[in-house]
Short mmCIF file of C-alpha atoms in Angstrom, two decimals:
data_model
loop_
_atom_site.label_atom_id
_atom_site.label_comp_id
_atom_site.label_asym_id
_atom_site.label_seq_id
_atom_site.Cartn_x
_atom_site.Cartn_y
_atom_site.Cartn_z
CA MET A 1 0.02 0.48 0.14
CA ALA A 2 1.06 3.40 -1.00
CA THR A 3 2.66 6.02 1.66
CA PRO A 4 2.71 10.12 1.63
CA LYS A 5 6.75 8.58 2.35
CA SER A 6 6.79 5.90 -0.31
CA VAL A 7 4.95 8.74 -3.01
CA ILE A 8 7.64 11.01 -1.97
CA GLU A 9 10.28 8.97 -2.39
CA LEU A 10 9.09 7.70 -6.25
CA ALA A 11 9.21 11.33 -6.93
CA LYS A 12 13.17 11.86 -6.26
CA LYS A 13 14.00 8.17 -7.90
CA ALA A 14 12.11 9.19 -10.46
CA GLY A 15 13.62 12.89 -10.95
CA ALA A 16 10.36 14.19 -10.81
CA LYS A 17 10.47 18.09 -11.11
CA MET A 18 7.15 19.09 -11.25
CA MET A 19 3.97 17.67 -8.99
CA ASP A 20 0.13 17.71 -11.02
CA ILE A 21 -2.31 17.61 -9.08
CA LYS A 22 -5.47 15.89 -11.07
CA PHE A 23 -9.32 15.38 -10.44
CA VAL A 24 -12.52 14.72 -12.34
CA ASP A 25 -14.79 17.06 -12.64
CA THR A 26 -18.87 16.91 -12.47
CA PHE A 27 -18.77 15.22 -15.93
CA GLY A 28 -16.04 13.29 -15.90
CA THR A 29 -13.39 15.48 -17.55
CA TRP A 30 -10.10 15.42 -15.63
CA GLN A 31 -9.07 18.63 -14.82
CA HIS A 32 -5.25 19.34 -13.63
CA PHE A 33 -2.52 22.40 -11.74
CA SER A 34 1.30 21.87 -11.02
CA CYS A 35 3.53 22.69 -8.53
CA PRO A 36 6.65 22.59 -8.12
CA ILE A 37 8.23 18.87 -6.41
CA GLY A 38 9.60 21.12 -3.44
CA GLU A 39 6.12 22.20 -2.54
CA MET A 40 5.14 18.14 -1.91
CA THR A 41 4.98 17.14 1.80
CA GLU A 42 3.63 14.99 3.35
CA ASP A 43 1.56 17.08 4.79
CA ILE A 44 -0.73 18.14 1.75
CA PHE A 45 -1.83 14.80 2.23
CA THR A 46 -3.85 15.39 4.80
CA GLU A 47 -4.21 18.81 4.78
CA GLY A 48 -5.08 19.33 0.94
CA LEU A 49 -4.05 21.92 -1.34
CA GLY A 50 -6.18 24.84 -2.19
CA PHE A 51 -8.11 25.90 -5.15
CA ASP A 52 -10.65 27.90 -6.29
CA GLY A 53 -13.85 25.59 -7.51
CA SER A 54 -16.30 28.61 -8.63
CA SER A 55 -14.49 27.31 -12.39
CA ILE A 56 -15.65 24.24 -12.07
CA ARG A 57 -18.75 22.94 -14.08
CA GLY A 58 -21.54 22.31 -11.61
CA TRP A 59 -19.76 23.25 -8.60
CA LYS A 60 -19.46 26.42 -6.77
CA SER A 61 -20.16 29.65 -6.81
CA ILE A 62 -18.08 32.52 -6.14
CA GLU A 63 -18.38 34.24 -2.90
CA ALA A 64 -17.60 30.58 -1.60
CA SER A 65 -15.11 29.25 -4.06
CA ASP A 66 -11.98 28.02 -1.90
CA MET A 67 -11.97 24.27 -2.03
CA LEU A 68 -9.00 21.18 -1.14
CA ALA A 69 -7.56 18.61 -3.51
CA MET A 70 -6.60 15.92 -1.52
CA PRO A 71 -4.28 13.90 -2.74
CA ASP A 72 -4.84 10.13 -2.97
CA PRO A 73 -1.20 8.46 -2.70
CA GLU A 74 -2.18 5.35 -4.07
CA THR A 75 -3.03 7.37 -7.35
CA ALA A 76 0.91 7.64 -8.03
CA PHE A 77 2.43 7.67 -10.91
CA ILE A 78 4.75 9.22 -13.28
CA ASP A 79 3.42 11.05 -15.57
CA PRO A 80 5.00 9.72 -19.43
CA PHE A 81 3.78 12.44 -21.77
CA CYS A 82 5.28 15.34 -19.83
CA ALA A 83 9.01 16.66 -20.58
CA VAL A 84 9.77 17.11 -17.54
CA PRO A 85 9.96 14.50 -14.94
CA THR A 86 6.14 14.58 -13.94
CA LEU A 87 4.66 13.70 -10.07
CA SER A 88 1.18 12.38 -11.18
CA LEU A 89 -1.44 12.73 -8.20
CA THR A 90 -5.24 11.82 -8.51
CA CYS A 91 -7.15 13.90 -5.74
CA THR A 92 -10.70 13.79 -4.26
CA ILE A 93 -12.22 17.30 -3.34
CA SER A 94 -12.85 18.63 -0.16
CA GLU A 95 -14.01 21.56 1.67
CA THR A 96 -11.88 23.96 3.64
CA GLY A 97 -12.50 24.39 7.48
CA THR A 98 -13.93 21.24 8.53
CA LEU A 99 -12.85 18.95 4.95
CA GLU A 100 -15.38 17.51 4.75
CA PRO A 101 -15.80 15.62 1.27
CA TYR A 102 -17.54 17.79 -1.10
CA SER A 103 -20.98 16.83 -1.55
CA ARG A 104 -20.67 17.40 -6.08
CA ASP A 105 -17.09 15.33 -6.13
CA PRO A 106 -17.49 12.07 -7.89
CA ARG A 107 -14.89 10.39 -6.79
CA GLY A 108 -15.92 11.54 -3.08
CA ILE A 109 -19.25 10.56 -4.69
CA ALA A 110 -18.11 6.61 -5.55
CA GLN A 111 -16.68 6.23 -1.52
CA LYS A 112 -18.91 7.24 -0.13
CA ALA A 113 -21.06 3.76 -2.34
CA GLU A 114 -17.91 1.92 -0.79
CA LYS A 115 -19.12 2.98 2.22
CA HIS A 116 -22.40 2.58 1.79
CA LEU A 117 -22.22 -1.01 0.67
CA ILE A 118 -20.19 -2.05 4.24
CA ALA A 119 -22.61 -0.63 6.37
CA THR A 120 -25.22 -2.26 4.78
CA GLY A 121 -23.70 -5.72 5.77
CA LEU A 122 -24.51 -7.61 2.43
CA ALA A 123 -20.20 -7.87 0.63
CA ASP A 124 -17.59 -5.76 1.27
CA GLN A 125 -16.28 -4.88 -1.92
CA ALA A 126 -18.52 -3.66 -4.88
CA PHE A 127 -15.63 -5.32 -8.25
CA PHE A 128 -16.24 -4.03 -11.73
CA GLY A 129 -14.70 -4.39 -15.13
CA PRO A 130 -16.03 -2.28 -18.23
CA GLU A 131 -14.96 -2.08 -21.45
CA ALA A 132 -14.58 0.91 -23.27
CA GLU A 133 -15.00 1.03 -26.94
CA PHE A 134 -13.81 4.46 -28.85
CA PHE A 135 -12.74 5.43 -32.57
CA ILE A 136 -9.36 6.39 -33.17
CA PHE A 137 -9.75 9.28 -35.90
CA ASP A 138 -6.95 11.28 -38.61
CA ASN A 139 -9.25 13.97 -38.89
CA VAL A 140 -12.12 16.13 -36.88
CA GLN A 141 -14.05 18.86 -38.23
CA PHE A 142 -17.00 20.26 -36.59
CA ASP A 143 -18.62 24.63 -36.52
CA SER A 144 -21.91 25.32 -35.21
CA ARG A 145 -22.97 29.21 -36.24
CA SER A 146 -26.07 30.90 -36.46
CA ASN A 147 -26.52 30.48 -39.58
CA GLY A 148 -25.40 26.85 -40.53
CA THR A 149 -23.69 23.92 -38.58
CA PHE A 150 -21.21 20.95 -39.85
CA TYR A 151 -19.60 17.61 -38.70
CA SER A 152 -16.99 15.73 -40.86
CA VAL A 153 -14.93 13.28 -39.51
CA ASP A 154 -12.17 11.13 -40.97
CA SER A 155 -9.99 7.36 -40.98
CA GLU A 156 -7.93 6.22 -43.38
CA GLU A 157 -9.80 2.39 -42.97
CA ALA A 158 -13.09 3.47 -43.68
CA VAL A 159 -14.93 2.13 -45.84
CA TRP A 160 -15.82 5.43 -47.12
CA ASN A 161 -12.28 5.63 -48.44
CA THR A 162 -13.10 2.88 -51.12
CA GLY A 163 -12.37 5.51 -54.33
CA ARG A 164 -10.42 8.35 -52.49
CA ASP A 165 -7.57 9.16 -54.13
CA GLU A 166 -4.26 7.78 -51.97
CA MET A 167 -1.86 7.26 -54.82
CA PRO A 168 -2.19 4.25 -54.31
CA ASN A 169 -5.07 3.46 -53.14
CA LEU A 170 -4.08 0.14 -51.59
CA GLY A 171 -8.58 -0.95 -51.09
CA TYR A 172 -8.10 -2.13 -47.80
CA LYS A 173 -11.00 -0.98 -45.93
CA ILE A 174 -13.85 -2.49 -43.20
CA ARG A 175 -16.60 -1.57 -44.58
CA HIS A 176 -19.49 -1.23 -41.72
CA LYS A 177 -20.08 -3.21 -39.24
CA GLU A 178 -17.18 -5.98 -40.29
CA GLY A 179 -14.36 -4.38 -38.05
CA TYR A 180 -14.46 -7.64 -35.84
CA PHE A 181 -11.08 -8.72 -35.19
CA PRO A 182 -10.05 -8.89 -39.00
CA VAL A 183 -6.11 -8.97 -39.06
CA ALA A 184 -3.94 -5.96 -40.79
CA PRO A 185 -4.01 -4.87 -43.56
CA ALA A 186 -7.30 -4.11 -42.66
CA ASP A 187 -6.86 -3.46 -39.17
CA THR A 188 -4.39 -0.50 -39.51
CA GLN A 189 -4.47 0.24 -35.34
CA GLN A 190 -2.61 -2.66 -34.01
CA ASP A 191 0.66 -1.57 -32.87
CA ILE A 192 -0.46 2.12 -31.26
CA ARG A 193 -3.60 0.18 -29.37
CA THR A 194 -0.97 -2.19 -28.60
CA GLU A 195 1.33 0.79 -27.43
CA MET A 196 -1.67 2.87 -25.04
CA CYS A 197 -2.07 -1.23 -23.10
CA LEU A 198 2.13 -1.23 -22.53
CA VAL A 199 1.65 2.76 -21.79
CA MET A 200 -1.84 1.60 -19.17
CA GLU A 201 -0.03 -1.04 -18.12
CA GLU A 202 3.26 1.16 -17.13
CA LEU A 203 0.96 2.98 -14.56
CA GLY A 204 -0.91 0.29 -12.50
CA VAL A 205 -3.59 -0.55 -15.53
CA LYS A 206 -3.77 -3.90 -15.55
CA ILE A 207 -5.26 -4.89 -19.05
CA GLU A 208 -6.07 -8.09 -20.14
CA ARG A 209 -6.89 -7.67 -24.26
CA GLN A 210 -6.88 -4.90 -26.97
CA HIS A 211 -9.03 -5.14 -30.42
CA HIS A 212 -10.46 -3.71 -33.54
CA GLU A 213 -14.19 -3.31 -33.10
CA VAL A 214 -17.23 -3.91 -34.72
CA ALA A 215 -17.34 -0.68 -37.61
CA THR A 216 -14.98 0.84 -39.64
CA ALA A 217 -12.36 4.00 -39.62
CA GLY A 218 -10.50 3.20 -36.63
CA GLN A 219 -13.43 1.98 -33.59
CA ALA A 220 -11.74 0.26 -30.85
CA GLU A 221 -11.35 -1.84 -27.58
CA ILE A 222 -8.84 -2.62 -24.73
CA ASP A 223 -10.01 -4.71 -21.51
CA TYR A 224 -8.64 -3.67 -18.30
CA ARG A 225 -8.73 -6.49 -16.01
CA PHE A 226 -12.15 -5.34 -12.83
CA SER A 227 -11.10 -3.77 -9.73
CA THR A 228 -12.47 -2.01 -7.07
CA LEU A 229 -15.35 0.58 -7.80
CA VAL A 230 -12.94 3.61 -6.96
CA THR A 231 -10.10 2.07 -7.97
CA ALA A 232 -11.83 0.83 -11.04
CA ALA A 233 -12.82 4.11 -12.22
CA ASP A 234 -9.35 5.46 -11.23
CA TRP A 235 -8.68 3.08 -14.03
CA MET A 236 -11.15 4.43 -16.70
CA MET A 237 -9.58 7.87 -16.67
CA ILE A 238 -6.30 6.92 -17.29
CA TYR A 239 -8.17 5.36 -19.73
CA LYS A 240 -8.58 7.47 -21.46
CA TYR A 241 -5.71 10.21 -20.35
CA VAL A 242 -3.57 7.12 -22.38
CA VAL A 243 -5.78 6.74 -25.68
CA LYS A 244 -5.75 10.95 -26.47
CA ASN A 245 -2.12 11.05 -25.33
CA ILE A 246 -0.99 8.26 -26.88
CA ALA A 247 -3.23 8.33 -30.44
CA ARG A 248 -2.21 13.21 -30.11
CA LYS A 249 0.91 11.43 -30.62
CA HIS A 250 0.54 9.87 -34.62
CA GLY A 251 -0.89 12.58 -35.27
CA LYS A 252 -4.07 11.04 -35.14
CA THR A 253 -7.71 11.56 -32.48
CA ALA A 254 -9.59 9.45 -29.60
CA CYS A 255 -13.28 9.86 -29.50
CA PHE A 256 -15.75 8.50 -26.44
CA MET A 257 -18.51 10.19 -27.80
CA PRO A 258 -21.36 7.16 -27.68
CA LYS A 259 -22.14 7.09 -31.05
CA PRO A 260 -19.53 9.34 -34.12
CA LEU A 261 -21.06 7.54 -37.29
CA PHE A 262 -23.98 7.52 -38.14
CA GLY A 263 -25.16 3.92 -40.07
CA ASP A 264 -22.52 2.21 -37.60
CA ASN A 265 -22.72 0.95 -34.47
CA GLY A 266 -21.68 3.28 -32.10
CA SER A 267 -18.68 2.60 -28.58
CA GLY A 268 -20.10 1.42 -25.10
CA MET A 269 -18.61 0.58 -21.93
CA HIS A 270 -20.55 -2.54 -21.07
CA THR A 271 -19.78 -2.62 -16.94
CA HIS A 272 -18.77 -5.94 -15.26
CA GLN A 273 -20.02 -6.23 -11.24
CA SER A 274 -20.35 -7.92 -8.97
CA LEU A 275 -20.30 -8.69 -4.68
CA TRP A 276 -17.50 -9.63 -2.54
CA LYS A 277 -17.14 -10.39 1.50
CA LYS A 278 -13.81 -11.56 3.15
CA GLY A 279 -12.14 -12.72 -0.07
CA LYS A 280 -15.64 -14.63 -1.52
CA PRO A 281 -17.92 -14.23 -4.41
CA LEU A 282 -21.41 -13.70 -3.71
CA PHE A 283 -22.98 -13.55 -6.71
CA ALA A 284 -22.20 -17.45 -7.95
CA GLY A 285 -24.93 -20.10 -7.58
CA LYS A 286 -27.39 -22.42 -8.14
CA GLU A 287 -29.79 -20.46 -9.92
CA TYR A 288 -30.22 -19.28 -13.53
CA GLY A 289 -27.00 -18.66 -15.32
CA GLY A 290 -25.52 -20.59 -11.94
CA LEU A 291 -25.89 -17.19 -10.55
CA SER A 292 -26.81 -16.86 -6.40
CA GLU A 293 -30.65 -15.41 -5.51
CA MET A 294 -28.06 -11.97 -3.74
CA ALA A 295 -27.35 -11.48 -7.63
CA LEU A 296 -30.64 -12.37 -9.61
CA TYR A 297 -32.18 -9.60 -7.04
CA TYR A 298 -28.89 -7.24 -7.61
CA ALA A 299 -30.55 -8.27 -12.08
CA GLY A 300 -33.82 -7.32 -11.26
CA GLY A 301 -32.57 -3.77 -9.11
CA LEU A 302 -30.03 -2.61 -12.14
CA LEU A 303 -33.68 -3.48 -14.53
CA LYS A 304 -35.65 -1.60 -12.17
CA HIS A 305 -34.48 1.71 -12.00
CA ALA A 306 -32.82 1.50 -15.51
CA LYS A 307 -34.36 4.30 -17.08
CA ALA A 308 -33.09 6.68 -14.18
CA LEU A 309 -29.57 5.48 -14.73
CA CYS A 310 -29.88 6.77 -18.57
CA ALA A 311 -29.87 9.58 -16.64
CA ILE A 312 -26.17 9.21 -15.38
CA CYS A 313 -24.89 6.29 -17.10
CA ASN A 314 -25.67 7.16 -20.68
CA PRO A 315 -25.33 11.21 -20.00
CA THR A 316 -25.38 12.69 -23.28
CA THR A 317 -27.50 13.53 -26.26
CA ASN A 318 -25.50 11.19 -28.69
CA SER A 319 -26.01 8.28 -25.76
CA TYR A 320 -29.48 8.18 -27.92
CA LYS A 321 -28.53 7.55 -30.42
CA ARG A 322 -26.69 4.95 -29.83
CA LEU A 323 -29.45 2.97 -27.79
CA VAL A 324 -31.48 2.02 -30.95
CA PRO A 325 -32.02 -1.67 -32.23
CA GLY A 326 -29.92 -2.86 -34.61
CA TYR A 327 -26.54 -2.15 -34.10
CA GLU A 328 -25.60 -4.74 -30.78
CA ALA A 329 -26.93 -1.83 -27.95
CA PRO A 330 -29.47 -3.22 -25.49
CA VAL A 331 -32.50 -1.02 -25.59
CA ASN A 332 -34.97 -3.57 -24.51
CA LEU A 333 -34.26 -5.10 -20.63
CA ALA A 334 -34.66 -8.42 -20.22
CA TYR A 335 -31.25 -10.21 -18.39
CA SER A 336 -30.14 -13.58 -20.38
CA ALA A 337 -26.88 -16.23 -19.85
CA ARG A 338 -24.88 -15.28 -23.40
CA ASN A 339 -27.37 -13.40 -25.09
CA ARG A 340 -25.63 -9.39 -26.20
CA SER A 341 -28.54 -8.18 -26.83
CA ALA A 342 -29.98 -8.06 -23.07
CA ALA A 343 -29.38 -5.37 -21.26
CA VAL A 344 -27.46 -7.54 -18.77
CA ARG A 345 -26.01 -10.75 -19.91
CA ILE A 346 -25.20 -13.52 -17.13
CA PRO A 347 -21.10 -13.94 -18.85
CA THR A 348 -20.90 -17.87 -19.15
CA TYR A 349 -16.47 -17.84 -19.55
CA SER A 350 -16.30 -20.15 -17.47
CA GLU A 351 -17.60 -22.44 -14.16
CA ASN A 352 -15.18 -20.63 -11.45
CA PRO A 353 -17.10 -19.07 -8.94
CA LYS A 354 -14.50 -16.27 -9.22
CA ALA A 355 -15.51 -15.41 -12.83
CA LYS A 356 -19.90 -15.08 -11.60
CA ARG A 357 -21.16 -11.42 -12.32
CA LEU A 358 -23.32 -9.79 -13.79
CA GLU A 359 -22.49 -7.43 -17.27
CA TYR A 360 -24.80 -4.34 -17.60
CA ARG A 361 -24.91 -3.60 -21.23
CA PRO A 362 -26.82 0.22 -21.76
CA PRO A 363 -23.42 2.20 -20.29
CA ASP A 364 -21.80 4.16 -22.56
CA PRO A 365 -18.28 6.28 -22.39
CA ALA A 366 -19.57 9.51 -22.33
CA ALA A 367 -20.57 8.82 -18.90
CA ASN A 368 -18.66 10.10 -14.97
CA PRO A 369 -17.63 6.46 -14.78
CA TYR A 370 -17.46 7.65 -11.29
CA LEU A 371 -20.92 8.45 -11.40
CA ALA A 372 -22.17 5.61 -13.32
CA PHE A 373 -20.68 2.41 -11.19
CA ALA A 374 -21.53 4.08 -7.75
CA ALA A 375 -25.39 5.09 -9.80
CA LEU A 376 -24.94 1.06 -10.94
CA LEU A 377 -24.37 -0.44 -7.21
CA MET A 378 -27.07 2.22 -5.49
CA ALA A 379 -29.66 0.58 -7.51
CA GLY A 380 -27.96 -3.28 -7.41
CA LEU A 381 -27.80 -3.04 -3.45
CA ASP A 382 -31.55 -2.01 -3.85
CA GLY A 383 -32.69 -5.67 -5.92
CA VAL A 384 -30.82 -6.59 -3.00
CA GLN A 385 -32.35 -4.49 0.14
CA ASN A 386 -35.45 -5.60 -1.18
CA LYS A 387 -35.23 -8.75 -3.02
CA ILE A 388 -36.45 -7.25 -5.75
CA LYS A 389 -36.56 -10.07 -8.94
CA PRO A 390 -35.87 -10.05 -12.70
CA GLY A 391 -38.78 -12.11 -13.97
CA ALA A 392 -37.43 -14.69 -16.34
CA PRO A 393 -34.59 -14.31 -18.37
CA LEU A 394 -35.19 -13.97 -22.38
CA ASP A 395 -32.52 -16.73 -24.83
CA LYS A 396 -33.95 -15.94 -27.45
CA ASN A 397 -32.31 -12.80 -30.15
CA ILE A 398 -34.40 -10.04 -28.73
CA TYR A 399 -33.45 -7.96 -32.29
CA GLU A 400 -35.47 -11.45 -33.52
CA LEU A 401 -38.71 -11.71 -31.83
CA PRO A 402 -42.56 -10.74 -32.97
CA PRO A 403 -43.63 -7.20 -32.58
CA GLU A 404 -47.22 -8.68 -30.23
CA GLU A 405 -44.47 -10.64 -27.87
CA LEU A 406 -41.77 -7.58 -28.72
CA LYS A 407 -43.71 -5.15 -26.98
CA LYS A 408 -43.97 -7.21 -23.58
CA VAL A 409 -40.34 -6.38 -22.99
CA PRO A 410 -39.81 -2.54 -21.35
CA ASN A 411 -37.04 -0.49 -23.20
CA VAL A 412 -34.44 2.05 -21.95
CA ALA A 413 -34.78 5.42 -22.47
CA GLY A 414 -35.36 6.41 -25.69
CA SER A 415 -33.82 10.86 -25.48
CA LEU A 416 -32.04 12.23 -22.96
CA SER A 417 -35.58 14.66 -22.49
CA GLU A 418 -37.31 11.24 -21.55
CA ALA A 419 -33.51 9.54 -18.91
CA LEU A 420 -34.26 13.27 -17.03
CA ASP A 421 -37.64 12.53 -15.80
CA CYS A 422 -37.00 8.85 -14.73
CA LEU A 423 -34.43 9.91 -12.74
CA GLU A 424 -37.05 13.00 -10.97
CA LYS A 425 -39.03 9.98 -10.11
CA ASP A 426 -36.36 7.60 -9.19
CA HIS A 427 -33.97 8.22 -7.82
CA ALA A 428 -34.72 7.79 -4.22
CA PHE A 429 -32.21 4.55 -4.38
CA LEU A 430 -28.47 6.69 -4.26
CA LEU A 431 -29.66 8.57 -1.36
CA LYS A 432 -28.92 5.99 0.95
CA GLY A 433 -25.98 6.36 2.84
CA ASP A 434 -26.20 10.15 1.66
CA VAL A 435 -23.81 8.47 -1.76
CA PHE A 436 -26.20 10.98 -4.03
CA THR A 437 -28.10 13.91 -2.44
CA GLU A 438 -30.69 15.81 -3.43
CA ASP A 439 -28.58 19.00 -3.89
CA PHE A 440 -26.45 16.90 -6.73
CA ILE A 441 -28.94 15.54 -7.99
CA ASP A 442 -31.24 18.54 -8.28
CA MET A 443 -27.78 20.37 -9.93
CA TRP A 444 -27.44 17.48 -12.77
CA ILE A 445 -30.42 16.96 -13.98
CA SER A 446 -31.06 21.24 -14.26
CA SER A 447 -27.23 21.41 -16.12
CA LYS A 448 -28.36 18.97 -18.55
CA ARG A 449 -31.73 19.79 -19.75
CA LYS A 450 -29.99 22.44 -20.68
CA GLU A 451 -28.07 20.34 -23.39
CA HIS A 452 -31.08 18.57 -23.42
CA ASP A 453 -32.01 22.21 -24.72
CA ALA A 454 -28.72 23.18 -26.08
CA ILE A 455 -29.64 19.95 -28.74
CA ARG A 456 -33.32 20.74 -30.11
CA LEU A 457 -33.68 24.35 -30.00
CA ARG A 458 -31.27 24.31 -33.28
CA PRO A 459 -31.58 23.50 -36.50
CA HIS A 460 -30.37 20.24 -37.76
CA PRO A 461 -28.66 19.56 -41.38
CA TYR A 462 -30.94 16.91 -42.16
CA GLU A 463 -33.88 19.16 -42.30
CA PHE A 464 -32.67 21.09 -44.46
CA PHE A 465 -32.45 17.63 -46.46
CA LEU A 466 -36.11 16.81 -45.79
CA TYR A 467 -37.84 20.27 -45.52
CA TYR A 468 -35.99 22.99 -47.09
CA ASP A 469 -38.49 23.26 -50.02
CA VAL A 470 -42.06 22.80 -48.26
#
């Protein structure tokens, strides 16, 4: 276990000249400020480092802006992208004076979720394993003005470039929905993904695999090993940081938008989760799919609160362009062993009790991982505590069900607006243990409604195609 003293030794050994203080904002973006290494003492880990919180989205107003960043020694690493040797520390945020955790700090919310789990007595560890997908593009352009708007992304391996004059064009382009798993030369990004994996491993993230994903134009996936809730979220922040910066190093750009391409698969963040107690897995049993009764109740909680969860796990207007039928997106709320068209899947790769878990498939990588994992845990715990049954499993291909059967299967929220309405009505489960607060939920809904309205009020380019000559 890392200590302030061991972190100081790490910095000395690496010849660090600067200390970079990182923390996550409300909506999932890493923010930072840097100090000369001489400012790093053991005291900063208990007393924190002051900064102005009024400029952080969704945080303090200007008359109460002073905040403290509290570094976590477990998160220390030497930043691989700084020219000057720099020690990186991830922080939680506290109030000045009292040192109380700030109620809108996402990492603090995730820590409270872990404490709440222990307080229930049901388990003492929640493990999470997210599978985030993303695109690696060669070029991106976009603009939005009062008199016009556009976007354009491009990739050397995209199917729309079969006719481009590339001097020469070698023709190895990936057709829509055929990106899973062709080898080189069709897959042009094996080496860049490998470099991402190796850098993440150097920073302590335990990588399991990497591969090209289904879509054309450089869709990718890198999976890391499951870990406890806060650590898994810390790793997702490192994951995005490494992916974006390695892509930039190679003159490319990485995109975690859920649906940057029309007519092809979007990017999800399928999230595996399980509960353990005293080193023993609690989700293995003799019920359906080799699960325990607890695991089925946990699934029942996820399904009951799924529409409200969308507001946190699918937090953008773009998220709902992915959550549509036909692109491997789990729009239907059901559970099943192996079936990837169900919102809750029970992986069956192994009968080892330690491998028994639930995979919740609706989330996408636009989500703030601390908030998403905390919300999923709270929904699952609500299912366990209230013995919410998930209903009968659905082992058919949901996308091929006849209309009369499909009508009986409930859906995820169809838009960000609907998801926010559902969260407004259904969030009591998030307030248990003071994990989330009414203040946070109100701020989240208000901020996200502004995003929804920003899109709703703007003319769309395709509207000109449909309606210009009416």
